[in-house]
Short mmCIF file of C-alpha atoms and ligand atoms in Angstrom, two decimals:
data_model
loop_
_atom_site.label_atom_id
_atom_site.label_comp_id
_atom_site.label_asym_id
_atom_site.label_seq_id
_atom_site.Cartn_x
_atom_site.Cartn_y
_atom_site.Cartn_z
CA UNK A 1 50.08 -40.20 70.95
CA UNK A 2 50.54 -41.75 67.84
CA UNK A 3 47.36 -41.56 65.45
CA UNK A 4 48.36 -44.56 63.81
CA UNK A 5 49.04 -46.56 66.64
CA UNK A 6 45.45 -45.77 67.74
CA UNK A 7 43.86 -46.77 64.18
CA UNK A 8 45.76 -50.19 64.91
CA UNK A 9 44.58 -50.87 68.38
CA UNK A 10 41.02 -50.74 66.94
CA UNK A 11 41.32 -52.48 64.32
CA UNK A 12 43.38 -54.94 66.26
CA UNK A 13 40.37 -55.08 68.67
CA UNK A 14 42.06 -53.13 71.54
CA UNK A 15 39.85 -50.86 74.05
CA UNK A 16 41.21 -47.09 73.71
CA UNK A 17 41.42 -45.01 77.07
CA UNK A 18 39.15 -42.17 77.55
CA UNK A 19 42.65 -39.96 76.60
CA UNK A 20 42.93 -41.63 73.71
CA UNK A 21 39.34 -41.19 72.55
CA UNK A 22 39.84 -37.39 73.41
CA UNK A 23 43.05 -36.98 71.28
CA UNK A 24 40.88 -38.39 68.09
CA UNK A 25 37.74 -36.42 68.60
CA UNK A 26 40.09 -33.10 69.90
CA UNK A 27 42.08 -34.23 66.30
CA UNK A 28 39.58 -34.37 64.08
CA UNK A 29 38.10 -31.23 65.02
CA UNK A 30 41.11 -29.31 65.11
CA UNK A 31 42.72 -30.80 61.98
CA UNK A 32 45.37 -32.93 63.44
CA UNK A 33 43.78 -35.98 62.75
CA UNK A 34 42.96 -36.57 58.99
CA UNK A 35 39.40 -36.78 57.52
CA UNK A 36 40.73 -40.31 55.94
CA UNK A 37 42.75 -41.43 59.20
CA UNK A 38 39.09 -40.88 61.36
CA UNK A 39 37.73 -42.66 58.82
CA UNK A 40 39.55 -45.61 59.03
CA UNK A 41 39.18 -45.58 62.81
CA UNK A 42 35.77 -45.36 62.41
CA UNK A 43 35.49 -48.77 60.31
CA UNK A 44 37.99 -50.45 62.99
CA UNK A 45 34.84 -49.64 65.43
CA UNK A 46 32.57 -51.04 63.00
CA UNK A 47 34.12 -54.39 62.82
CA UNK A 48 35.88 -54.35 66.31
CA UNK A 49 32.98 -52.35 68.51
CA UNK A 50 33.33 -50.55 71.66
CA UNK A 51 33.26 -51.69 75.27
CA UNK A 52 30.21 -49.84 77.31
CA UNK A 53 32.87 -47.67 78.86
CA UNK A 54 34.68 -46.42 76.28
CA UNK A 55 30.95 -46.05 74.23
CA UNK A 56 30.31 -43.12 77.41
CA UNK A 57 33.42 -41.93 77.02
CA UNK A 58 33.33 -41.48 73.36
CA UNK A 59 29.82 -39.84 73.83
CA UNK A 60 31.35 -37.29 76.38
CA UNK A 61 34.57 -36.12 74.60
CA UNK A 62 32.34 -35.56 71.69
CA UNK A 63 29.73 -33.61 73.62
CA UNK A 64 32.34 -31.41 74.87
CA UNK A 65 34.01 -31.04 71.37
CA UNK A 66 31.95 -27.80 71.33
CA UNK A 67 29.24 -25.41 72.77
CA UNK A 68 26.50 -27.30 75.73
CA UNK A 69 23.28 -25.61 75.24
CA UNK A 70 21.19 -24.34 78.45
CA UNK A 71 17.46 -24.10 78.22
CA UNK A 72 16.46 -23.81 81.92
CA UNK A 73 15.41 -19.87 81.04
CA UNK A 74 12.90 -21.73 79.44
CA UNK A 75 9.29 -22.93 81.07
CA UNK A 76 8.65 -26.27 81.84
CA UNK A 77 10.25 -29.86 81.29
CA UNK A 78 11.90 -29.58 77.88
CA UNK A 79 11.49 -32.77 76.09
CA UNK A 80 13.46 -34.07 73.06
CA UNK A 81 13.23 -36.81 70.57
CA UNK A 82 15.35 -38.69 67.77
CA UNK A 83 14.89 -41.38 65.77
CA UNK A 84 18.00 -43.81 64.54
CA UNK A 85 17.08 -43.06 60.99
CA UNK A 86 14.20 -44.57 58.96
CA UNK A 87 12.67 -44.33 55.68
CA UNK A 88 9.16 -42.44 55.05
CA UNK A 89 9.92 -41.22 58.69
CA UNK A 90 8.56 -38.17 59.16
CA UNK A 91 7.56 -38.56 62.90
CA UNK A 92 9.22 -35.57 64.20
CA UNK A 93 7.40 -33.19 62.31
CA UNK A 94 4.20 -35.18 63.52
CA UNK A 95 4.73 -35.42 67.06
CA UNK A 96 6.71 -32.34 67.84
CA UNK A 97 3.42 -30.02 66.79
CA UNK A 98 1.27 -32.31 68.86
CA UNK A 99 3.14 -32.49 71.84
CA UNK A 100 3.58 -28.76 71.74
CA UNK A 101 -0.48 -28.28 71.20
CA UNK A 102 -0.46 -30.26 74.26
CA UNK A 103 1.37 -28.20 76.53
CA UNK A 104 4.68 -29.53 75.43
CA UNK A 105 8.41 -27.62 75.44
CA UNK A 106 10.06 -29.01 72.29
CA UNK A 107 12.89 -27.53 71.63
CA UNK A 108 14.80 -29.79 69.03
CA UNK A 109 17.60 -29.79 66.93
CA UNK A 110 17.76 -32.27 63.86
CA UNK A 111 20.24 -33.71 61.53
CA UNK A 112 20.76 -34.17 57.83
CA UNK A 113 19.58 -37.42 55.72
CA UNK A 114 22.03 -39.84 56.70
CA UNK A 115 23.15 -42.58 53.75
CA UNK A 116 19.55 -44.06 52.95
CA UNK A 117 17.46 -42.14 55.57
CA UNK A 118 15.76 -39.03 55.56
CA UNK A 119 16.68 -36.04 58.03
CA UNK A 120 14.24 -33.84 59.13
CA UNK A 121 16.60 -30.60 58.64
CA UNK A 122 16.06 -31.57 54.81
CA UNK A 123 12.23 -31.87 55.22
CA UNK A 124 11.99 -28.63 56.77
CA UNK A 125 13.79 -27.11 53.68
CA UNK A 126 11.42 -28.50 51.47
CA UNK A 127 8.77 -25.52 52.71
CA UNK A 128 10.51 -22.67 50.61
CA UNK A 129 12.37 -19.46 52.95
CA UNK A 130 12.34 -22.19 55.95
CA UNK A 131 16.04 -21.69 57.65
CA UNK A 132 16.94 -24.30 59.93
CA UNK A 133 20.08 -22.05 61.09
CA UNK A 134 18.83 -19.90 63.77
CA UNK A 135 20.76 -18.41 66.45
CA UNK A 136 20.13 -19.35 69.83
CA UNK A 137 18.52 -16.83 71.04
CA UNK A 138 16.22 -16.62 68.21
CA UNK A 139 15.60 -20.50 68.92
CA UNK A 140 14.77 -20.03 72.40
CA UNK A 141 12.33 -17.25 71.46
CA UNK A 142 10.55 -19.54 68.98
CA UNK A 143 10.57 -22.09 71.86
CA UNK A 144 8.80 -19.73 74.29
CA UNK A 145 5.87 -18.15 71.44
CA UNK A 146 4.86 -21.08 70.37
CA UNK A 147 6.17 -24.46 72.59
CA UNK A 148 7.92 -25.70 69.75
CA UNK A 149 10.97 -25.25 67.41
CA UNK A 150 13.19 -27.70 65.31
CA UNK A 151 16.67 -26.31 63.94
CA UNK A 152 19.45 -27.50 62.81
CA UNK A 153 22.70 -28.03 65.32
CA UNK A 154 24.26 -24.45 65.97
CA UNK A 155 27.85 -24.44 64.28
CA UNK A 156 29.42 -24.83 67.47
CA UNK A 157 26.74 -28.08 69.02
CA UNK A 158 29.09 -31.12 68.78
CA UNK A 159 31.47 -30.29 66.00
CA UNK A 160 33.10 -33.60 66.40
CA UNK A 161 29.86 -35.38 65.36
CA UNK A 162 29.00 -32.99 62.59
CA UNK A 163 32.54 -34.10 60.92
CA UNK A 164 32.13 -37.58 61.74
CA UNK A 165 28.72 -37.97 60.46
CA UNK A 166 29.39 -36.67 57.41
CA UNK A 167 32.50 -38.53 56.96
CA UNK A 168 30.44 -42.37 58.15
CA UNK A 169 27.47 -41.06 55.44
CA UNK A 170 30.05 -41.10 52.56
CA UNK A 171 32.68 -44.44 54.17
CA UNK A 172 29.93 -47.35 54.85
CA UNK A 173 30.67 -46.67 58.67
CA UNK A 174 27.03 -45.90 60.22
CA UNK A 175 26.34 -49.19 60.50
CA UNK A 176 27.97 -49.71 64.63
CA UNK A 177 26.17 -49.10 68.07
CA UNK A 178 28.93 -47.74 69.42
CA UNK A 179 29.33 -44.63 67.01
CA UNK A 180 25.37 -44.31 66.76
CA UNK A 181 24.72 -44.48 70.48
CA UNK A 182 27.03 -41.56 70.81
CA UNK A 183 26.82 -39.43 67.61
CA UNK A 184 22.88 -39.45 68.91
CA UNK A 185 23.56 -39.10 72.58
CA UNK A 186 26.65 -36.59 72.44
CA UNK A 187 23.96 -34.22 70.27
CA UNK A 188 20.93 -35.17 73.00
CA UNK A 189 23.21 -34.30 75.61
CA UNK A 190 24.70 -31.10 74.66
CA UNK A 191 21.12 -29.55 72.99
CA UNK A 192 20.24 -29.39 76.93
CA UNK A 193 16.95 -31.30 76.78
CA UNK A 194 15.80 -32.79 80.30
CA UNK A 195 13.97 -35.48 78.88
CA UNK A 196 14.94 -37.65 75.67
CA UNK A 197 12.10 -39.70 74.07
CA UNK A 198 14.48 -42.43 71.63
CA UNK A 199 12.70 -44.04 68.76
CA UNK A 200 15.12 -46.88 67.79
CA UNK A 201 14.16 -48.23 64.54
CA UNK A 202 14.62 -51.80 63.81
CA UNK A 203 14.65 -53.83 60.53
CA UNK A 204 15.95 -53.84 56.89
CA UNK A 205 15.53 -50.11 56.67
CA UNK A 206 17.35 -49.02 59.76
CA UNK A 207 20.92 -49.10 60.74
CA UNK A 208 20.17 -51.49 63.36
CA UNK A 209 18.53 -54.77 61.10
CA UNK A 210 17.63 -56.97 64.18
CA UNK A 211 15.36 -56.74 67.23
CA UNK A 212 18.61 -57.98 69.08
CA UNK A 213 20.76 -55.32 67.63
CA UNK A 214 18.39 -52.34 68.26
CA UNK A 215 17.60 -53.74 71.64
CA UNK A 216 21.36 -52.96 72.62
CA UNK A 217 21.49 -49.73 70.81
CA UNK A 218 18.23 -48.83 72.44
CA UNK A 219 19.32 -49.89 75.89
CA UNK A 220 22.82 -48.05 75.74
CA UNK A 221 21.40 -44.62 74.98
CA UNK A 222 18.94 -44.94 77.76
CA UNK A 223 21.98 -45.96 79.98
CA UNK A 224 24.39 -42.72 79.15
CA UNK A 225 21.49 -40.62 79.04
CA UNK A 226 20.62 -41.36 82.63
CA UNK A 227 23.66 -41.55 83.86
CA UNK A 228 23.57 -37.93 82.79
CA UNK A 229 20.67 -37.11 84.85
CA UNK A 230 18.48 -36.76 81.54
CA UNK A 231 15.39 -38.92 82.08
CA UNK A 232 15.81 -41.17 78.62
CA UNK A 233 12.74 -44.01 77.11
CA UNK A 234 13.63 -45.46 73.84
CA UNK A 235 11.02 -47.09 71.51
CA UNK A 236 11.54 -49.81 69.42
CA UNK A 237 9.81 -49.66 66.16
CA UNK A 238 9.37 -51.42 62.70
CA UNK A 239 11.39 -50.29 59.49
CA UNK A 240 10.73 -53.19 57.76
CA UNK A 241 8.75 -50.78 55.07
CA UNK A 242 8.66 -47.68 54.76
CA UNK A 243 6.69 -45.85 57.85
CA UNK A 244 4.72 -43.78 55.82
CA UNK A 245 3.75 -43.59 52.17
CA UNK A 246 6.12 -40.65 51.42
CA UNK A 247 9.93 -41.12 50.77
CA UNK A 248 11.09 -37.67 50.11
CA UNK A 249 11.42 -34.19 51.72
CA UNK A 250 8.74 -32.02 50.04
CA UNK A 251 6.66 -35.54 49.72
CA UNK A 252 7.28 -36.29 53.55
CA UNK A 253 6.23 -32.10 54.69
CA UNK A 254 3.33 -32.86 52.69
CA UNK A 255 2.53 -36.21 54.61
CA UNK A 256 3.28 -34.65 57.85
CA UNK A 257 1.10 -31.67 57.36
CA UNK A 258 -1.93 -33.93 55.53
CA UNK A 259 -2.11 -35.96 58.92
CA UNK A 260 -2.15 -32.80 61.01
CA UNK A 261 -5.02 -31.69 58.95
CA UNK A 262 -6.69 -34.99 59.71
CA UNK A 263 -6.73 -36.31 56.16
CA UNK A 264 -5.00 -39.54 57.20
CA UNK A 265 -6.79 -41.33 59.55
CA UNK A 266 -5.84 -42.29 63.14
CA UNK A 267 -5.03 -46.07 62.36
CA UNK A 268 -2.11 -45.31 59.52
CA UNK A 269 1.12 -47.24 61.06
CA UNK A 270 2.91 -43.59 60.87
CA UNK A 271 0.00 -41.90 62.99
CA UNK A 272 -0.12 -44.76 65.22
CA UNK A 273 4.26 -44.45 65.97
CA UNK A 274 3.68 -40.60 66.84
CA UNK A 275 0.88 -41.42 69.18
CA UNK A 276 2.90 -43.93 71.02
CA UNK A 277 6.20 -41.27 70.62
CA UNK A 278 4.17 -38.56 71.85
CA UNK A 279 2.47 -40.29 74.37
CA UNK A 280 6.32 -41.08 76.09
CA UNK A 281 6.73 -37.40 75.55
CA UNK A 282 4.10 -35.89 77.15
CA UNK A 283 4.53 -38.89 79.99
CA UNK A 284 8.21 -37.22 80.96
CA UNK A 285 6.71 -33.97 80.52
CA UNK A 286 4.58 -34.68 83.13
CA UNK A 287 1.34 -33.01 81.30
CA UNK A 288 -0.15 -36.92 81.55
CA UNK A 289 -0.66 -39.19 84.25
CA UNK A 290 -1.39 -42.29 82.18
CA UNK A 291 -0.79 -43.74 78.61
CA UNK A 292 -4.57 -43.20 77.83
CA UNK A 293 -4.63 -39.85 78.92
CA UNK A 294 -1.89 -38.85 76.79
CA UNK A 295 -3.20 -40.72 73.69
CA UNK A 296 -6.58 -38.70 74.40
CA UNK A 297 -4.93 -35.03 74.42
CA UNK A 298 -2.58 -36.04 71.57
CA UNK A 299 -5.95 -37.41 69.32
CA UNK A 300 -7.54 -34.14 70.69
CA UNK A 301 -4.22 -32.00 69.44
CA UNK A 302 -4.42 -33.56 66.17
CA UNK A 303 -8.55 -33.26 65.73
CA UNK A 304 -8.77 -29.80 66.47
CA UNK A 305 -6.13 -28.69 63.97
CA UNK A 306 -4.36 -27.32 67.17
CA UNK A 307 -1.46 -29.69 65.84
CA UNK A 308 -1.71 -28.27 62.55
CA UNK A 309 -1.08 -24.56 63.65
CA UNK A 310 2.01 -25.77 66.01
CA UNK A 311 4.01 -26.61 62.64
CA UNK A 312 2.80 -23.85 60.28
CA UNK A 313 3.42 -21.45 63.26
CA UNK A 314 6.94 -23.00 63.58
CA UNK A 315 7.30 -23.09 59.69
CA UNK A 316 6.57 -19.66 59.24
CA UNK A 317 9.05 -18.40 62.15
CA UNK A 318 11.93 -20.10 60.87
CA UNK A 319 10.89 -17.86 57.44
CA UNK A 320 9.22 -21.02 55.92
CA UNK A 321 6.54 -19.20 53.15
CA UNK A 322 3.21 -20.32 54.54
CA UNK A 323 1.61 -20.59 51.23
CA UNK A 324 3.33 -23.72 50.79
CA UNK A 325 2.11 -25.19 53.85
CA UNK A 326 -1.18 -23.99 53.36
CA UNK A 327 -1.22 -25.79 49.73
CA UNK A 328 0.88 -28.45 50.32
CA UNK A 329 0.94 -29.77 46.40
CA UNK A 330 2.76 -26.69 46.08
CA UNK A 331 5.82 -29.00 47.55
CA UNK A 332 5.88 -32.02 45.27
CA UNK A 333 5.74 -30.37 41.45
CA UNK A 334 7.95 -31.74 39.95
CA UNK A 335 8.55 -31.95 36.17
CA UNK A 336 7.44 -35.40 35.95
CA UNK A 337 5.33 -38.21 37.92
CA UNK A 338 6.05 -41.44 36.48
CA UNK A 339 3.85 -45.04 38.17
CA UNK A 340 5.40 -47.72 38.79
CA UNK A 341 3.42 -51.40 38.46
CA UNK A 342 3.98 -54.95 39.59
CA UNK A 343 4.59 -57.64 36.89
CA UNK A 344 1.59 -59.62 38.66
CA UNK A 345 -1.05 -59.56 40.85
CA UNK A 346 -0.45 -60.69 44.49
CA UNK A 347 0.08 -58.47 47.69
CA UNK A 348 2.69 -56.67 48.59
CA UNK A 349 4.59 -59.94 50.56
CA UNK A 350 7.83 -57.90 51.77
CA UNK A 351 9.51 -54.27 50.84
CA UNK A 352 13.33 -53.24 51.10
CA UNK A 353 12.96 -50.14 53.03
CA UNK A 354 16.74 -49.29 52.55
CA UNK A 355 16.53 -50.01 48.73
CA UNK A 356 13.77 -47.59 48.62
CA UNK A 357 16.02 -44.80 50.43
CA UNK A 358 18.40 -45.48 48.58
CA UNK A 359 15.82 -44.93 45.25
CA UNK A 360 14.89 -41.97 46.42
CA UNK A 361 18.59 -40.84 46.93
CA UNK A 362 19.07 -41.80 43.45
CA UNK A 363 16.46 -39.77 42.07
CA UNK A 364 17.65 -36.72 44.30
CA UNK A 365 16.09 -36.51 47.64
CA UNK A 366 18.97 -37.42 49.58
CA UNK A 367 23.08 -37.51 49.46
CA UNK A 368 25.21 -40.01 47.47
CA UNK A 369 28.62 -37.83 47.81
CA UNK A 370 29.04 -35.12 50.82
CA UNK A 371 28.58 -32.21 49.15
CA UNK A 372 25.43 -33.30 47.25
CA UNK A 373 22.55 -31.11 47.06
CA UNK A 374 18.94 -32.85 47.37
CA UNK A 375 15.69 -31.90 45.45
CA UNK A 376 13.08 -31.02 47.24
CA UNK A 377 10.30 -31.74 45.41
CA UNK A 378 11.80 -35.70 44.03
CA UNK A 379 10.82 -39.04 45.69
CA UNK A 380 8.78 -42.19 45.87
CA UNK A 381 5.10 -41.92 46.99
CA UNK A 382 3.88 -45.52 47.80
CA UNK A 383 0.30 -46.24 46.62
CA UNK A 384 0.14 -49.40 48.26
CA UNK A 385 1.32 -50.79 51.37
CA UNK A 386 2.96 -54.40 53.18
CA UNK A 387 0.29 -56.59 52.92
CA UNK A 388 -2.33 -54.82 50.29
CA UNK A 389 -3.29 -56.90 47.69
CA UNK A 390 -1.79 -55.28 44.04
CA UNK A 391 -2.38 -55.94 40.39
CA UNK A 392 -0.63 -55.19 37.21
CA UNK A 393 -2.80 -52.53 36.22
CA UNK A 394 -2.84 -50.46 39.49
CA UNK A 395 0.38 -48.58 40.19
CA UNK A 396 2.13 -49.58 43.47
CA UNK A 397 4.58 -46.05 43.75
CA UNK A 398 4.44 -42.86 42.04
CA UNK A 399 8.30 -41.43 41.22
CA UNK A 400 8.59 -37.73 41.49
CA UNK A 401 11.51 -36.48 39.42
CA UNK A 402 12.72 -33.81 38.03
CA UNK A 403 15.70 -36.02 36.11
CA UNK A 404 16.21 -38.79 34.28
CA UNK A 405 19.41 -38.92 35.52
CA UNK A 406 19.53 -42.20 37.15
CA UNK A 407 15.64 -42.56 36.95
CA UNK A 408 16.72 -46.62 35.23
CA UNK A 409 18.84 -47.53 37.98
CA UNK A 410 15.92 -45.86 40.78
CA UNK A 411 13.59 -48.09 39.08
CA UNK A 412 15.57 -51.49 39.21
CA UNK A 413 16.33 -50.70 42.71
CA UNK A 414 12.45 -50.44 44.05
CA UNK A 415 11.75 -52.96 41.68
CA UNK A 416 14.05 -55.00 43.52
CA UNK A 417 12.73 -53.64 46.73
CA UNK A 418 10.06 -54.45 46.16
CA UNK A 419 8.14 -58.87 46.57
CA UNK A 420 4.84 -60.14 44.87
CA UNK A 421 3.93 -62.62 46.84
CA UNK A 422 0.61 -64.76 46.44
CA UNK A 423 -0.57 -65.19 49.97
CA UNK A 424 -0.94 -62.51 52.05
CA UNK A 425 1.87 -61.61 54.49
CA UNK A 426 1.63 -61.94 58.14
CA UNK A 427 1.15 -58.60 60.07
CA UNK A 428 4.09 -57.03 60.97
CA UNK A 429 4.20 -55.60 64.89
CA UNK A 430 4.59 -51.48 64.72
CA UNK A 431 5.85 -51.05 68.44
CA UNK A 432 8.42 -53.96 70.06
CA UNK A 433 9.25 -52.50 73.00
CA UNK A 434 9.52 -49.19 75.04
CA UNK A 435 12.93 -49.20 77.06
CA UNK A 436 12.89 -47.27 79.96
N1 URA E 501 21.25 -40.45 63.75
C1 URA E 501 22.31 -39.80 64.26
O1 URA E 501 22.21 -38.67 64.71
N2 URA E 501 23.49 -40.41 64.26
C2 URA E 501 23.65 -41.65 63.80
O2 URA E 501 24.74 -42.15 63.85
C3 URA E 501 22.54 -42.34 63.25
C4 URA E 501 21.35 -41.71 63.25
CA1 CA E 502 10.27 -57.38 42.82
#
């Protein structure tokens, strides 16, 4: 096969055969097919998409591109879950430590911050001594003390997505169903989970920007994860704002661990996603019968601090220095914390989550080139929601930085992000829809 020739027929809107898939993926991985040459076949997808078909057949070459990992030593129904990518989405390390309180097996393994969105392999690095490459083994153990561990992908777990992830981050190419159905699936698949809880985010700060797209995105994971025998639910939710009021790594730990310590109460939209994730969770787990009974024991998980000692446990395993977690403003110093005010009063009418990512990127918490490093301390803490009422004196954000770097160009952009309006905005819905 001709690489070329295969680069064409996408871009020319052809439908590649499940060889021809495998001679990219096999390429890529083993050098034969250049980093720019995947590249460009990656934005033919983009603009041409993928049948169904050759979407399952991407997913598989890819999972088989490197090492499957088996977890049935391990007790129980092993449940996973992923999001799409949001901003101020720190669900995982939410729900993971309640699920686990409850009974749940979580063994998980995360990705990096992916062009505006955060990644909770980043997060986790925020608590200092925290390594999020752990040898199997090691994982498993982690998995069986204490119910719960989140790493990163072992070095061999779908190599083919590892390169092409990091190539679509840096080439405008994450933006396509096809190649985020099965960069998410092909990792879902091969980390051996039996059950996959999906939360699909939809809005301006996803990937997938309407309910129509993220419905199809949603729908096609749950299809090639069942048809793999893995019992798959996705959730649709709203990233029309940011989900929490933390957009940063150190700023997002901190969030995470100040609603496991009950400091944030029950109704905050990011509380309320990780009851309704973790309720799906323990649901396919089987520890729950009903919605409301899983609600209950989560609530219970995250009153009784039993949450809490799930992900400082965890932390502290995967070498994570506890004092941080313990004192989480240990997290956020940074050299400077700068507010940021509306030009007049009015309520917060509508927020560019992306814009904000991509603020926060600016000012260090995330990638602009591959081989970027991120700050873990540097982001945007929202002081006001969508929908509160602001004035010119009361600041809406707090910037955490530690340069001035780009700090101008950060501001414009959340400025930007960021609508007065004079009425009040309608509510926006939190759930859509849970695909089963
Ligand atoms: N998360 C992933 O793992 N892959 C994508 O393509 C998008 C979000
Ligand atoms: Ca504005």
């Amino acid at each position: 096969m001709i690489i070329t020739e295969l680069i064409e027929k996408k871009r020319d809107g052809g439908e590649m055969t499940a060889e021809e898939l495998d001679f990219l993926v096999n390429g890529l991985v083993n050098k034969e097919v250049e980093d720019c040459q995947m590249s460009a076949w990656m934005m033919a997808v983009c603009l041409s998409g993928m049948t169904d078909r050759e979407t399952s057949d991407l997913t598989m070459t890819m999972m088989r591109s490197g090492d499957t990992v088996d977890l049935s030593d391990l007790p129980g129904i092993k449940v996973d879950k992923h999001s799409t990518g949001g901003v101020g989405d720190t669900t995982t390390l939410v729900v993971a430590p309640l699920v686990a309180a409850c009974g749940g097996t979580v063994a998980k393994m995360s990705g990096r911050g992916l062009a505006h969105s955060g990644g909770t392999l980043d997060k986790l690095e925020s608590v200092p001594g925290v390594s999020v490459e752990q040898p199997l083994e090691r994982f498993k153990q982690i998995v069986r003390e204490n119910g719960l561990a989140v790493i990163g992908q072992s070095a061999n777990l779908v190599p083919a997505d590892k390169k092409m992830y990091a190539l679509r981050d840096v080439t405008g190419t994450v933006k396509s169903i096809p190649l985020i159905a099965s960069s998410i699936m092909s990792k879902k698949l091969a980390a051996g989970a039996d059950a996959i809880v999906l939360d699909v985010k939809t809005g301006n700060g996803a990937f997938m920007n309407t309910l129509e797209d993220s419905r199809e995105l949603a729908a096609q994971m749950v299809r090639i994860g069942d048809a793999l025998g893995r019992k798959t639910v996705a959730i649709i939710t709203d990233m029309n704002r940011p989900l929490g009021m933390a957009i940063g790594n150190g700023l997002e730990m901190k969030e995470a661990i100040d609603v496991l310590q009950g400091r944030i109460p029950m109704t905050d939209p990011l509380v309320s996603v990780c009851l309704t994730l973790g309720t799906q969770m323990l649901l396919l787990s089987k520890l729950a019968e009903t919605r409301e009974e899983a609600e209950a024991k989560l609530k219970e998980a995250l009153v009784s601090g039993m949450g809490f000692m799930k992900l400082r446990a965890m932390l502290k395993a995967l070498g994570g220095d506890t004092r941080f977690v313990d004192e989480p403003e240990l997290l956020v110093r940074t050299s400077r914390i700068i507010p940021v005010y509306a030009d007049k009063r009015g309520y917060i009418g509508a927020i560019d989550a992306k814009q904000l990512g991509l603020a926060a990127c600016l000012l260090g918490a995330g990638r602009l080139k591959k081989e970027d490093s991120v700050d873990p301390a540097v982001g945007i803490l929202m002081n006001k929601r969508y929908g509160d009422a602001i004035s010119e004196s009361d600041p809406y954000a707090y910037l955490y930085v530690n340069s001035e770097d780009r700090l101008e160009e950060a501001l414009e952009l959340i400025n930007a992000a960021v609508t007065v309006t004079d009425e009040r905005p309608d509510e926006l819905p939190l759930v859509y829809d849970i695909i089963e």
